[in-house]
CSV table of N, CA, C and O in Angstrom, one decimal:
chain,number,residue,atom,x,y,z
A,156,MET,N,16.5,-21.8,24.0
A,156,MET,CA,17.0,-20.6,24.7
A,156,MET,C,15.8,-19.7,24.9
A,156,MET,O,14.9,-19.5,24.0
A,157,THR,N,15.7,-19.1,26.0
A,157,THR,CA,14.6,-18.2,26.3
A,157,THR,C,14.8,-16.8,25.8
A,157,THR,O,15.9,-16.3,26.0
A,158,THR,N,13.8,-16.2,25.2
A,158,THR,CA,13.9,-14.9,24.8
A,158,THR,C,13.1,-14.0,25.7
A,158,THR,O,12.0,-14.3,26.1
A,159,THR,N,13.7,-12.9,26.2
A,159,THR,CA,13.0,-12.0,27.1
A,159,THR,C,12.8,-10.7,26.4
A,159,THR,O,13.7,-10.2,25.7
A,160,ALA,N,11.7,-10.0,26.7
A,160,ALA,CA,11.4,-8.7,26.1
A,160,ALA,C,11.7,-7.7,27.2
A,160,ALA,O,11.5,-7.8,28.4
A,161,ASN,N,12.3,-6.6,26.7
A,161,ASN,CA,12.8,-5.5,27.6
A,161,ASN,C,11.8,-4.3,27.5
A,161,ASN,O,11.1,-4.0,28.4
A,162,ASN,N,11.9,-3.7,26.4
A,162,ASN,CA,11.1,-2.5,26.2
A,162,ASN,C,10.0,-2.8,25.2
A,162,ASN,O,10.2,-3.6,24.2
A,163,LYS,N,8.8,-2.3,25.4
A,163,LYS,CA,7.6,-2.7,24.5
A,163,LYS,C,6.7,-1.5,24.3
A,163,LYS,O,6.5,-0.7,25.2
A,164,GLU,N,6.2,-1.5,23.0
A,164,GLU,CA,5.3,-0.4,22.6
A,164,GLU,C,4.3,-0.9,21.7
A,164,GLU,O,4.6,-1.7,20.8
A,165,GLU,N,3.0,-0.5,21.9
A,165,GLU,CA,1.9,-0.9,21.0
A,165,GLU,C,1.5,0.3,20.2
A,165,GLU,O,1.2,1.4,20.7
A,166,ILE,N,1.4,0.1,18.8
A,166,ILE,CA,1.0,1.2,18.0
A,166,ILE,C,-0.2,0.8,17.1
A,166,ILE,O,-0.1,-0.2,16.4
A,167,PRO,N,-1.3,1.6,17.2
A,167,PRO,CA,-2.4,1.3,16.3
A,167,PRO,C,-2.1,1.7,14.9
A,167,PRO,O,-1.5,2.7,14.6
A,168,ILE,N,-2.6,0.9,14.0
A,168,ILE,CA,-2.4,1.1,12.5
A,168,ILE,C,-3.8,1.1,11.9
A,168,ILE,O,-4.4,0.1,11.8
A,169,VAL,N,-4.2,2.3,11.5
A,169,VAL,CA,-5.5,2.4,10.9
A,169,VAL,C,-5.6,3.1,9.6
A,169,VAL,O,-6.6,3.0,8.9
A,170,LYS,N,-4.5,3.7,9.2
A,170,LYS,CA,-4.4,4.4,7.9
A,170,LYS,C,-3.0,4.5,7.4
A,170,LYS,O,-2.1,4.2,8.1
A,171,GLU,N,-2.9,4.7,6.1
A,171,GLU,CA,-1.6,4.7,5.4
A,171,GLU,C,-0.6,5.7,6.1
A,171,GLU,O,0.6,5.4,6.1
A,172,GLN,N,-1.1,6.8,6.6
A,172,GLN,CA,-0.2,7.8,7.3
A,172,GLN,C,0.4,7.2,8.6
A,172,GLN,O,1.3,7.8,9.1
A,173,ASP,N,0.0,6.1,9.1
A,173,ASP,CA,0.6,5.4,10.2
A,173,ASP,C,1.9,4.7,9.9
A,173,ASP,O,2.6,4.3,10.8
A,174,VAL,N,2.1,4.4,8.6
A,174,VAL,CA,3.2,3.6,8.2
A,174,VAL,C,4.6,4.2,8.5
A,174,VAL,O,5.5,3.6,9.1
A,175,VAL,N,4.8,5.4,8.1
A,175,VAL,CA,6.1,6.1,8.2
A,175,VAL,C,6.5,6.2,9.7
A,175,VAL,O,7.6,5.9,10.1
A,176,PRO,N,5.6,6.7,10.6
A,176,PRO,CA,6.0,6.8,12.0
A,176,PRO,C,6.3,5.4,12.6
A,176,PRO,O,7.2,5.3,13.4
A,177,LEU,N,5.6,4.3,12.1
A,177,LEU,CA,5.9,3.0,12.6
A,177,LEU,C,7.3,2.6,12.1
A,177,LEU,O,8.1,2.1,12.9
A,178,ARG,N,7.6,2.8,10.9
A,178,ARG,CA,9.0,2.5,10.4
A,178,ARG,C,10.0,3.2,11.2
A,178,ARG,O,11.1,2.6,11.5
A,179,ASN,N,9.8,4.5,11.5
A,179,ASN,CA,10.7,5.3,12.3
A,179,ASN,C,10.9,4.7,13.7
A,179,ASN,O,12.1,4.6,14.2
A,180,ARG,N,9.8,4.2,14.3
A,180,ARG,CA,9.9,3.6,15.7
A,180,ARG,C,10.7,2.3,15.6
A,180,ARG,O,11.5,2.0,16.5
A,181,VAL,N,10.5,1.5,14.6
A,181,VAL,CA,11.2,0.3,14.4
A,181,VAL,C,12.7,0.5,14.2
A,181,VAL,O,13.5,-0.1,14.8
A,182,ARG,N,13.0,1.6,13.4
A,182,ARG,CA,14.4,1.9,13.3
A,182,ARG,C,15.0,2.4,14.6
A,182,ARG,O,16.1,2.0,14.9
A,183,ASP,N,14.3,3.2,15.4
A,183,ASP,CA,14.8,3.6,16.7
A,183,ASP,C,15.1,2.4,17.6
A,183,ASP,O,16.1,2.4,18.3
A,184,TYR,N,14.3,1.4,17.6
A,184,TYR,CA,14.5,0.2,18.3
A,184,TYR,C,15.8,-0.5,17.8
A,184,TYR,O,16.6,-1.0,18.6
A,185,GLY,N,16.0,-0.6,16.5
A,185,GLY,CA,17.2,-1.2,15.9
A,185,GLY,C,18.4,-0.5,16.3
A,185,GLY,O,19.4,-1.1,16.7
A,186,VAL,N,18.4,0.8,16.3
A,186,VAL,CA,19.5,1.7,16.7
A,186,VAL,C,19.8,1.4,18.2
A,186,VAL,O,21.0,1.2,18.5
A,187,LYS,N,18.8,1.4,19.0
A,187,LYS,CA,19.0,1.2,20.4
A,187,LYS,C,19.7,-0.1,20.8
A,187,LYS,O,20.4,-0.2,21.8
A,188,VAL,N,19.4,-1.2,20.0
A,188,VAL,CA,20.1,-2.5,20.4
A,188,VAL,C,21.4,-2.6,19.6
A,188,VAL,O,22.1,-3.6,19.8
A,189,GLY,N,21.8,-1.6,18.9
A,189,GLY,CA,23.1,-1.6,18.2
A,189,GLY,C,23.1,-2.3,16.9
A,189,GLY,O,24.2,-2.8,16.4
A,190,MET,N,22.0,-2.4,16.2
A,190,MET,CA,21.9,-3.1,15.0
A,190,MET,C,22.6,-2.4,13.9
A,190,MET,O,22.5,-1.1,13.8
A,191,SER,N,23.3,-3.1,13.0
A,191,SER,CA,23.9,-2.5,11.8
A,191,SER,C,22.9,-1.8,10.9
A,191,SER,O,21.7,-2.2,10.9
A,192,ILE,N,23.4,-0.9,10.0
A,192,ILE,CA,22.5,-0.3,9.1
A,192,ILE,C,21.8,-1.3,8.2
A,192,ILE,O,20.7,-1.3,7.8
A,193,LEU,N,22.6,-2.3,7.7
A,193,LEU,CA,22.1,-3.4,6.9
A,193,LEU,C,21.0,-4.1,7.6
A,193,LEU,O,19.9,-4.3,7.0
A,194,ASN,N,21.2,-4.5,8.8
A,194,ASN,CA,20.1,-5.3,9.5
A,194,ASN,C,18.9,-4.4,9.8
A,194,ASN,O,17.8,-4.8,9.8
A,195,GLN,N,19.2,-3.1,10.1
A,195,GLN,CA,18.0,-2.1,10.3
A,195,GLN,C,17.2,-2.1,9.0
A,195,GLN,O,16.0,-2.1,9.1
A,196,THR,N,17.9,-2.0,7.9
A,196,THR,CA,17.2,-1.9,6.6
A,196,THR,C,16.4,-3.1,6.3
A,196,THR,O,15.2,-3.0,5.8
A,197,LYS,N,16.9,-4.3,6.6
A,197,LYS,CA,16.2,-5.6,6.4
A,197,LYS,C,14.9,-5.6,7.3
A,197,LYS,O,13.8,-5.9,6.9
A,198,LEU,N,15.1,-5.2,8.6
A,198,LEU,CA,14.0,-5.1,9.5
A,198,LEU,C,12.9,-4.1,9.1
A,198,LEU,O,11.7,-4.4,9.1
A,199,ILE,N,13.3,-2.9,8.6
A,199,ILE,CA,12.4,-1.9,8.2
A,199,ILE,C,11.7,-2.3,6.9
A,199,ILE,O,10.5,-2.1,6.8
A,200,THR,N,12.4,-3.0,6.0
A,200,THR,CA,11.8,-3.5,4.8
A,200,THR,C,10.7,-4.5,5.1
A,200,THR,O,9.6,-4.5,4.5
A,201,ALA,N,11.0,-5.5,6.0
A,201,ALA,CA,10.1,-6.5,6.4
A,201,ALA,C,8.8,-5.8,7.0
A,201,ALA,O,7.7,-6.2,6.8
A,202,THR,N,9.1,-4.8,7.9
A,202,THR,CA,8.0,-4.1,8.6
A,202,THR,C,7.1,-3.4,7.6
A,202,THR,O,5.9,-3.5,7.7
A,203,SER,N,7.7,-2.8,6.6
A,203,SER,CA,6.9,-2.1,5.6
A,203,SER,C,6.0,-3.0,4.8
A,203,SER,O,4.8,-2.7,4.6
A,204,GLU,N,6.5,-4.2,4.4
A,204,GLU,CA,5.7,-5.2,3.7
A,204,GLU,C,4.5,-5.6,4.6
A,204,GLU,O,3.4,-5.7,4.2
A,205,LEU,N,4.8,-6.0,5.8
A,205,LEU,CA,3.8,-6.6,6.7
A,205,LEU,C,2.8,-5.5,7.2
A,205,LEU,O,1.6,-5.8,7.3
A,206,VAL,N,3.2,-4.3,7.4
A,206,VAL,CA,2.2,-3.3,7.8
A,206,VAL,C,1.3,-2.9,6.6
A,206,VAL,O,0.1,-2.7,6.8
A,207,ARG,N,1.8,-3.0,5.4
A,207,ARG,CA,0.9,-2.7,4.3
A,207,ARG,C,-0.1,-3.9,4.1
A,207,ARG,O,-1.2,-3.6,3.8
A,208,ASN,N,0.4,-5.1,4.3
A,208,ASN,CA,-0.5,-6.2,4.3
A,208,ASN,C,-1.6,-6.1,5.4
A,208,ASN,O,-2.8,-6.3,5.1
A,209,LEU,N,-1.2,-5.6,6.6
A,209,LEU,CA,-2.1,-5.4,7.7
A,209,LEU,C,-3.2,-4.4,7.3
A,209,LEU,O,-4.4,-4.6,7.6
A,210,LEU,N,-2.8,-3.3,6.6
A,210,LEU,CA,-3.8,-2.3,6.2
A,210,LEU,C,-4.6,-2.8,5.1
A,210,LEU,O,-5.9,-2.7,5.1
A,211,LYS,N,-4.0,-3.4,4.0
A,211,LYS,CA,-4.7,-3.8,2.8
A,211,LYS,C,-5.7,-5.0,3.0
A,211,LYS,O,-6.8,-5.0,2.6
A,212,TYR,N,-5.1,-6.0,3.7
A,212,TYR,CA,-5.9,-7.3,3.8
A,212,TYR,C,-6.6,-7.4,5.1
A,212,TYR,O,-7.6,-8.1,5.2
A,213,GLY,N,-6.0,-6.8,6.2
A,213,GLY,CA,-6.6,-7.0,7.5
A,213,GLY,C,-7.4,-5.8,7.9
A,213,GLY,O,-8.0,-5.9,9.0
A,214,GLY,N,-7.5,-4.8,7.1
A,214,GLY,CA,-8.3,-3.6,7.5
A,214,GLY,C,-7.7,-2.8,8.6
A,214,GLY,O,-8.4,-2.0,9.3
A,215,GLY,N,-6.4,-2.9,8.9
A,215,GLY,CA,-5.8,-2.2,10.0
A,215,GLY,C,-5.6,-3.1,11.2
A,215,GLY,O,-6.0,-4.3,11.1
A,216,GLY,N,-5.1,-2.6,12.2
A,216,GLY,CA,-4.9,-3.4,13.4
A,216,GLY,C,-3.9,-2.7,14.4
A,216,GLY,O,-3.9,-1.5,14.5
A,217,LYS,N,-3.0,-3.5,14.9
A,217,LYS,CA,-2.0,-3.0,15.8
A,217,LYS,C,-0.7,-3.7,15.6
A,217,LYS,O,-0.6,-4.8,15.2
A,218,VAL,N,0.4,-2.9,16.0
A,218,VAL,CA,1.7,-3.5,15.9
A,218,VAL,C,2.4,-3.3,17.2
A,218,VAL,O,2.3,-2.2,17.9
A,219,ILE,N,3.0,-4.4,17.7
A,219,ILE,CA,3.8,-4.3,19.0
A,219,ILE,C,5.3,-4.4,18.6
A,219,ILE,O,5.7,-5.4,17.9
A,220,ILE,N,6.0,-3.4,19.1
A,220,ILE,CA,7.5,-3.5,18.9
A,220,ILE,C,8.1,-3.7,20.2
A,220,ILE,O,7.8,-3.1,21.2
A,221,GLU,N,9.1,-4.6,20.3
A,221,GLU,CA,9.8,-5.0,21.5
A,221,GLU,C,11.3,-5.1,21.3
A,221,GLU,O,11.7,-5.6,20.3
A,222,SER,N,12.1,-4.6,22.3
A,222,SER,CA,13.5,-5.0,22.3
A,222,SER,C,13.5,-6.3,23.0
A,222,SER,O,12.9,-6.5,24.1
A,223,VAL,N,14.3,-7.3,22.4
A,223,VAL,CA,14.4,-8.6,23.0
A,223,VAL,C,15.8,-9.0,23.2
A,223,VAL,O,16.7,-8.5,22.5
A,224,SER,N,16.0,-10.0,24.1
A,224,SER,CA,17.3,-10.6,24.3
A,224,SER,C,17.2,-12.1,24.5
A,224,SER,O,16.2,-12.5,25.1
A,225,ASN,N,18.2,-12.8,24.0
A,225,ASN,CA,18.2,-14.3,24.3
A,225,ASN,C,19.4,-14.7,25.0
A,225,ASN,O,19.8,-15.8,24.9
A,226,GLY,N,20.0,-13.8,25.7
A,226,GLY,CA,21.2,-14.1,26.5
A,226,GLY,C,22.5,-13.8,25.8
A,226,GLY,O,23.4,-13.3,26.4
A,227,ARG,N,22.5,-14.1,24.5
A,227,ARG,CA,23.8,-13.9,23.8
A,227,ARG,C,23.6,-12.7,22.8
A,227,ARG,O,24.6,-12.2,22.3
A,228,ASP,N,22.4,-12.4,22.5
A,228,ASP,CA,22.2,-11.3,21.5
A,228,ASP,C,21.0,-10.5,21.8
A,228,ASP,O,20.1,-11.0,22.5
A,229,ASN,N,21.0,-9.3,21.3
A,229,ASN,CA,19.8,-8.4,21.4
A,229,ASN,C,19.2,-8.2,20.0
A,229,ASN,O,19.9,-8.4,19.0
A,230,GLY,N,17.9,-7.9,20.0
A,230,GLY,CA,17.2,-7.8,18.8
A,230,GLY,C,15.9,-7.0,18.9
A,230,GLY,O,15.6,-6.5,20.0
A,231,VAL,N,15.2,-7.0,17.9
A,231,VAL,CA,13.9,-6.3,17.8
A,231,VAL,C,12.8,-7.3,17.3
A,231,VAL,O,13.0,-8.0,16.3
A,232,ARG,N,11.7,-7.5,18.1
A,232,ARG,CA,10.6,-8.3,17.7
A,232,ARG,C,9.4,-7.4,17.3
A,232,ARG,O,9.1,-6.4,18.1
A,233,VAL,N,8.8,-7.6,16.2
A,233,VAL,CA,7.7,-6.8,15.8
A,233,VAL,C,6.5,-7.8,15.5
A,233,VAL,O,6.7,-8.7,14.7
A,234,THR,N,5.4,-7.5,16.1
A,234,THR,CA,4.2,-8.4,15.9
A,234,THR,C,3.1,-7.5,15.3
A,234,THR,O,2.8,-6.4,15.8
A,235,PHE,N,2.5,-8.1,14.2
A,235,PHE,CA,1.4,-7.4,13.5
A,235,PHE,C,0.2,-8.2,13.7
A,235,PHE,O,0.1,-9.4,13.4
A,236,ILE,N,-0.9,-7.5,14.2
A,236,ILE,CA,-2.1,-8.2,14.6
A,236,ILE,C,-3.3,-7.5,13.9
A,236,ILE,O,-3.5,-6.3,14.1
A,237,ASP,N,-4.1,-8.3,13.2
A,237,ASP,CA,-5.3,-7.7,12.6
A,237,ASP,C,-6.5,-8.6,12.9
A,237,ASP,O,-6.3,-9.8,13.3
A,238,ASN,N,-7.7,-8.1,12.7
A,238,ASN,CA,-8.9,-8.9,12.9
A,238,ASN,C,-9.6,-9.1,11.5
A,238,ASN,O,-10.8,-9.1,11.5
A,239,GLY,N,-8.8,-9.1,10.5
A,239,GLY,CA,-9.3,-9.3,9.1
A,239,GLY,C,-9.9,-10.7,8.8
A,239,GLY,O,-10.1,-11.5,9.8
A,240,PRO,N,-10.0,-11.0,7.6
A,240,PRO,CA,-10.6,-12.3,7.2
A,240,PRO,C,-9.7,-13.5,7.4
A,240,PRO,O,-10.2,-14.6,7.3
A,241,GLY,N,-8.4,-13.3,7.6
A,241,GLY,CA,-7.5,-14.4,7.8
A,241,GLY,C,-7.0,-14.8,6.4
A,241,GLY,O,-7.4,-14.3,5.4
A,242,ILE,N,-6.0,-15.7,6.4
A,242,ILE,CA,-5.4,-16.2,5.1
A,242,ILE,C,-5.9,-17.6,4.8
A,242,ILE,O,-5.7,-18.5,5.6
A,243,PRO,N,-6.7,-17.7,3.7
A,243,PRO,CA,-7.3,-19.0,3.4
A,243,PRO,C,-6.3,-20.2,3.2
A,243,PRO,O,-6.5,-21.3,3.6
A,244,ASP,N,-5.1,-19.9,2.6
A,244,ASP,CA,-4.1,-21.0,2.4
A,244,ASP,C,-2.7,-20.5,2.7
A,244,ASP,O,-2.1,-19.8,1.9
A,245,ILE,N,-2.3,-20.8,3.9
A,245,ILE,CA,-1.0,-20.3,4.4
A,245,ILE,C,0.1,-20.9,3.5
A,245,ILE,O,1.1,-20.2,3.1
A,246,ASP,N,0.0,-22.2,3.1
A,246,ASP,CA,1.1,-22.8,2.3
A,246,ASP,C,1.2,-22.0,1.0
A,246,ASP,O,2.4,-21.7,0.5
A,247,LEU,N,0.1,-21.7,0.3
A,247,LEU,CA,0.2,-20.9,-0.9
A,247,LEU,C,0.7,-19.5,-0.7
A,247,LEU,O,1.6,-19.1,-1.5
A,248,ALA,N,0.3,-18.9,0.4
A,248,ALA,CA,0.8,-17.5,0.7
A,248,ALA,C,2.3,-17.5,0.9
A,248,ALA,O,2.9,-16.5,0.7
A,249,MET,N,2.8,-18.6,1.4
A,249,MET,CA,4.3,-18.7,1.7
A,249,MET,C,5.1,-19.1,0.5
A,249,MET,O,6.3,-19.2,0.6
A,250,LYS,N,4.5,-19.2,-0.7
A,250,LYS,CA,5.3,-19.6,-1.9
A,250,LYS,C,5.8,-18.4,-2.6
A,250,LYS,O,5.1,-17.4,-2.7
A,251,ASP,N,7.0,-18.5,-3.0
A,251,ASP,CA,7.6,-17.4,-3.8
A,251,ASP,C,6.7,-17.1,-5.1
A,251,ASP,O,6.2,-18.0,-5.7
A,252,GLY,N,6.5,-15.8,-5.4
A,252,GLY,CA,5.8,-15.5,-6.6
A,252,GLY,C,4.3,-15.3,-6.3
A,252,GLY,O,3.6,-14.8,-7.2
A,253,PHE,N,3.8,-15.8,-5.2
A,253,PHE,CA,2.4,-15.7,-4.9
A,253,PHE,C,2.0,-14.2,-4.5
A,253,PHE,O,2.7,-13.6,-3.8
A,254,SER,N,1.0,-13.7,-5.2
A,254,SER,CA,0.6,-12.3,-4.9
A,254,SER,C,-0.9,-12.2,-5.1
A,254,SER,O,-1.5,-12.7,-6.0
A,255,THR,N,-1.5,-11.4,-4.2
A,255,THR,CA,-2.9,-11.1,-4.4
A,255,THR,C,-3.1,-9.6,-4.7
A,255,THR,O,-4.2,-9.1,-4.7
A,256,GLY,N,-2.0,-8.9,-4.8
A,256,GLY,CA,-2.2,-7.4,-5.0
A,256,GLY,C,-0.9,-6.8,-5.2
A,256,GLY,O,0.1,-7.4,-5.5
A,257,LYS,N,-0.9,-5.5,-5.2
A,257,LYS,CA,0.3,-4.7,-5.4
A,257,LYS,C,1.0,-4.3,-4.1
A,257,LYS,O,0.4,-3.6,-3.3
A,258,SER,N,2.2,-4.8,-3.9
A,258,SER,CA,2.9,-4.5,-2.6
A,258,SER,C,4.3,-4.3,-3.0
A,258,SER,O,4.6,-4.0,-4.2
A,259,LEU,N,5.3,-4.4,-2.1
A,259,LEU,CA,6.7,-4.2,-2.4
A,259,LEU,C,7.2,-5.4,-3.3
A,259,LEU,O,8.3,-5.4,-3.8
A,260,GLY,N,6.3,-6.4,-3.4
A,260,GLY,CA,6.7,-7.5,-4.2
A,260,GLY,C,7.4,-8.6,-3.5
A,260,GLY,O,7.8,-9.6,-4.0
A,261,LEU,N,7.6,-8.4,-2.2
A,261,LEU,CA,8.4,-9.4,-1.4
A,261,LEU,C,7.5,-10.6,-1.0
A,261,LEU,O,7.9,-11.7,-1.0
A,262,GLY,N,6.2,-10.3,-0.7
A,262,GLY,CA,5.3,-11.3,-0.2
A,262,GLY,C,5.8,-11.8,1.1
A,262,GLY,O,6.8,-11.4,1.7
A,263,LEU,N,5.1,-12.8,1.7
A,263,LEU,CA,5.5,-13.3,3.0
A,263,LEU,C,6.8,-14.1,2.9
A,263,LEU,O,7.6,-14.0,3.8
A,264,PRO,N,7.1,-14.9,1.9
A,264,PRO,CA,8.3,-15.6,1.9
A,264,PRO,C,9.6,-14.7,1.8
A,264,PRO,O,10.6,-14.9,2.4
A,265,GLY,N,9.4,-13.6,1.0
A,265,GLY,CA,10.5,-12.6,0.9
A,265,GLY,C,10.8,-11.9,2.3
A,265,GLY,O,11.9,-11.7,2.7
A,266,THR,N,9.7,-11.6,2.9
A,266,THR,CA,9.8,-11.0,4.3
A,266,THR,C,10.4,-12.0,5.2
A,266,THR,O,11.3,-11.6,6.0
A,267,LYS,N,10.1,-13.2,5.2
A,267,LYS,CA,10.6,-14.2,6.0
A,267,LYS,C,12.2,-14.3,5.9
A,267,LYS,O,12.9,-14.5,6.8
A,268,ARG,N,12.6,-14.2,4.6
A,268,ARG,CA,14.1,-14.2,4.4
A,268,ARG,C,14.8,-13.1,4.9
A,268,ARG,O,16.1,-13.1,5.1
A,269,LEU,N,14.2,-11.9,5.2
A,269,LEU,CA,14.8,-10.7,5.7
A,269,LEU,C,15.1,-10.8,7.2
A,269,LEU,O,15.9,-10.0,7.7
A,270,VAL,N,14.4,-11.6,7.9
A,270,VAL,CA,14.5,-11.7,9.3
A,270,VAL,C,15.0,-13.0,9.8
A,270,VAL,O,15.1,-13.9,9.0
A,271,ASN,N,15.3,-13.1,11.1
A,271,ASN,CA,15.9,-14.3,11.7
A,271,ASN,C,14.8,-15.3,12.1
A,271,ASN,O,14.9,-16.5,12.1
A,272,GLU,N,13.7,-14.7,12.6
A,272,GLU,CA,12.6,-15.5,13.0
A,272,GLU,C,11.3,-15.0,12.4
A,272,GLU,O,11.1,-13.8,12.4
A,273,PHE,N,10.4,-15.9,12.0
A,273,PHE,CA,9.1,-15.5,11.4
A,273,PHE,C,8.1,-16.5,11.8
A,273,PHE,O,8.3,-17.7,11.7
A,274,ASP,N,7.0,-16.0,12.3
A,274,ASP,CA,5.9,-16.9,12.7
A,274,ASP,C,4.6,-16.2,12.3
A,274,ASP,O,4.4,-15.0,12.4
A,275,ILE,N,3.7,-17.1,11.7
A,275,ILE,CA,2.4,-16.6,11.3
A,275,ILE,C,1.3,-17.5,11.8
A,275,ILE,O,1.4,-18.7,11.7
A,276,LYS,N,0.3,-16.9,12.3
A,276,LYS,CA,-0.9,-17.6,12.8
A,276,LYS,C,-2.1,-16.9,12.2
A,276,LYS,O,-2.2,-15.7,12.2
A,277,THR,N,-3.0,-17.7,11.6
A,277,THR,CA,-4.2,-17.1,11.0
A,277,THR,C,-5.4,-18.0,11.2
A,277,THR,O,-5.2,-19.2,11.4
A,278,GLU,N,-6.5,-17.4,11.3
A,278,GLU,CA,-7.8,-18.1,11.5
A,278,GLU,C,-8.8,-17.4,10.6
A,278,GLU,O,-9.1,-16.2,10.8
A,279,LEU,N,-9.4,-18.2,9.7
A,279,LEU,CA,-10.4,-17.6,8.9
A,279,LEU,C,-11.5,-16.9,9.7
A,279,LEU,O,-12.1,-17.5,10.6
A,280,GLY,N,-11.8,-15.6,9.3
A,280,GLY,CA,-12.8,-14.9,10.0
A,280,GLY,C,-12.3,-14.2,11.3
A,280,GLY,O,-13.0,-13.4,11.9
A,281,ASN,N,-11.1,-14.5,11.7
A,281,ASN,CA,-10.6,-14.0,13.0
A,281,ASN,C,-9.3,-13.3,12.9
A,281,ASN,O,-8.7,-13.0,13.9
A,282,GLY,N,-8.7,-13.1,11.7
A,282,GLY,CA,-7.5,-12.3,11.6
A,282,GLY,C,-6.2,-13.1,11.5
A,282,GLY,O,-6.2,-14.4,11.6
A,283,THR,N,-5.2,-12.4,11.5
A,283,THR,CA,-3.8,-12.9,11.3
A,283,THR,C,-2.9,-12.2,12.2
A,283,THR,O,-3.0,-11.0,12.4
A,284,THR,N,-1.9,-13.0,12.8
A,284,THR,CA,-0.8,-12.4,13.6
A,284,THR,C,0.5,-12.9,13.0
A,284,THR,O,0.7,-14.1,12.8
A,285,VAL,N,1.3,-11.9,12.6
A,285,VAL,CA,2.7,-12.3,12.1
A,285,VAL,C,3.7,-11.7,13.1
A,285,VAL,O,3.6,-10.5,13.4
A,286,THR,N,4.6,-12.5,13.5
A,286,THR,CA,5.7,-12.0,14.4
A,286,THR,C,7.0,-12.2,13.8
A,286,THR,O,7.3,-13.4,13.3
A,287,ILE,N,7.8,-11.2,13.7
A,287,ILE,CA,9.2,-11.3,13.2
A,287,ILE,C,10.2,-10.8,14.2
A,287,ILE,O,9.9,-10.0,15.1
A,288,THR,N,11.4,-11.4,14.2
A,288,THR,CA,12.5,-11.0,15.0
A,288,THR,C,13.7,-10.9,14.2
A,288,THR,O,14.0,-11.7,13.4
A,289,LYS,N,14.4,-9.8,14.4
A,289,LYS,CA,15.7,-9.5,13.7
A,289,LYS,C,16.7,-9.3,14.8
A,289,LYS,O,16.5,-8.5,15.7
A,290,TRP,N,17.7,-10.2,14.9
A,290,TRP,CA,18.8,-10.1,15.9
A,290,TRP,C,19.8,-9.1,15.4
A,290,TRP,O,20.1,-9.0,14.2
A,291,LYS,N,20.4,-8.5,16.4
A,291,LYS,CA,21.5,-7.5,16.1
A,291,LYS,C,22.6,-8.1,15.3
A,291,LYS,O,23.0,-7.5,14.3
A,292,ASN,N,23.0,-9.3,15.5
A,292,ASN,CA,24.1,-10.0,14.8
A,292,ASN,C,23.6,-11.0,13.9
A,292,ASN,O,24.3,-12.0,13.6
A,293,GLY,N,22.3,-10.9,13.4
A,293,GLY,CA,21.8,-11.9,12.5
A,293,GLY,C,21.6,-11.5,11.1
A,293,GLY,O,21.5,-10.4,10.7
């Protein structure tokens, strides 16, 4: 099934103070597509974890928020892009309990469980891109 993006916004993330406004924008997108409070909370929690990773490990970057539709459902897609060192071992990073620092404690696998779609691409020395999608009815 094809997913189409409707509304799109790019937000630079360079300091800790950028996190709360980003969370608020993600919530706004969730509200706009009619997402329940529970699904908004899951999306915002996943966003919080990933944006903190972007700052801590990637040295900042940008986040793209989009309203998306796949014909039967509406949702929000959030893409986190950094130019950091990349993740040396994706398989290890995706294991429960793996941590390299202090965060919300969810890690990448916990974040993946909060959303409907999760994609990660990384290249050593060239950064990491994580894309998550939360569907209104998902």
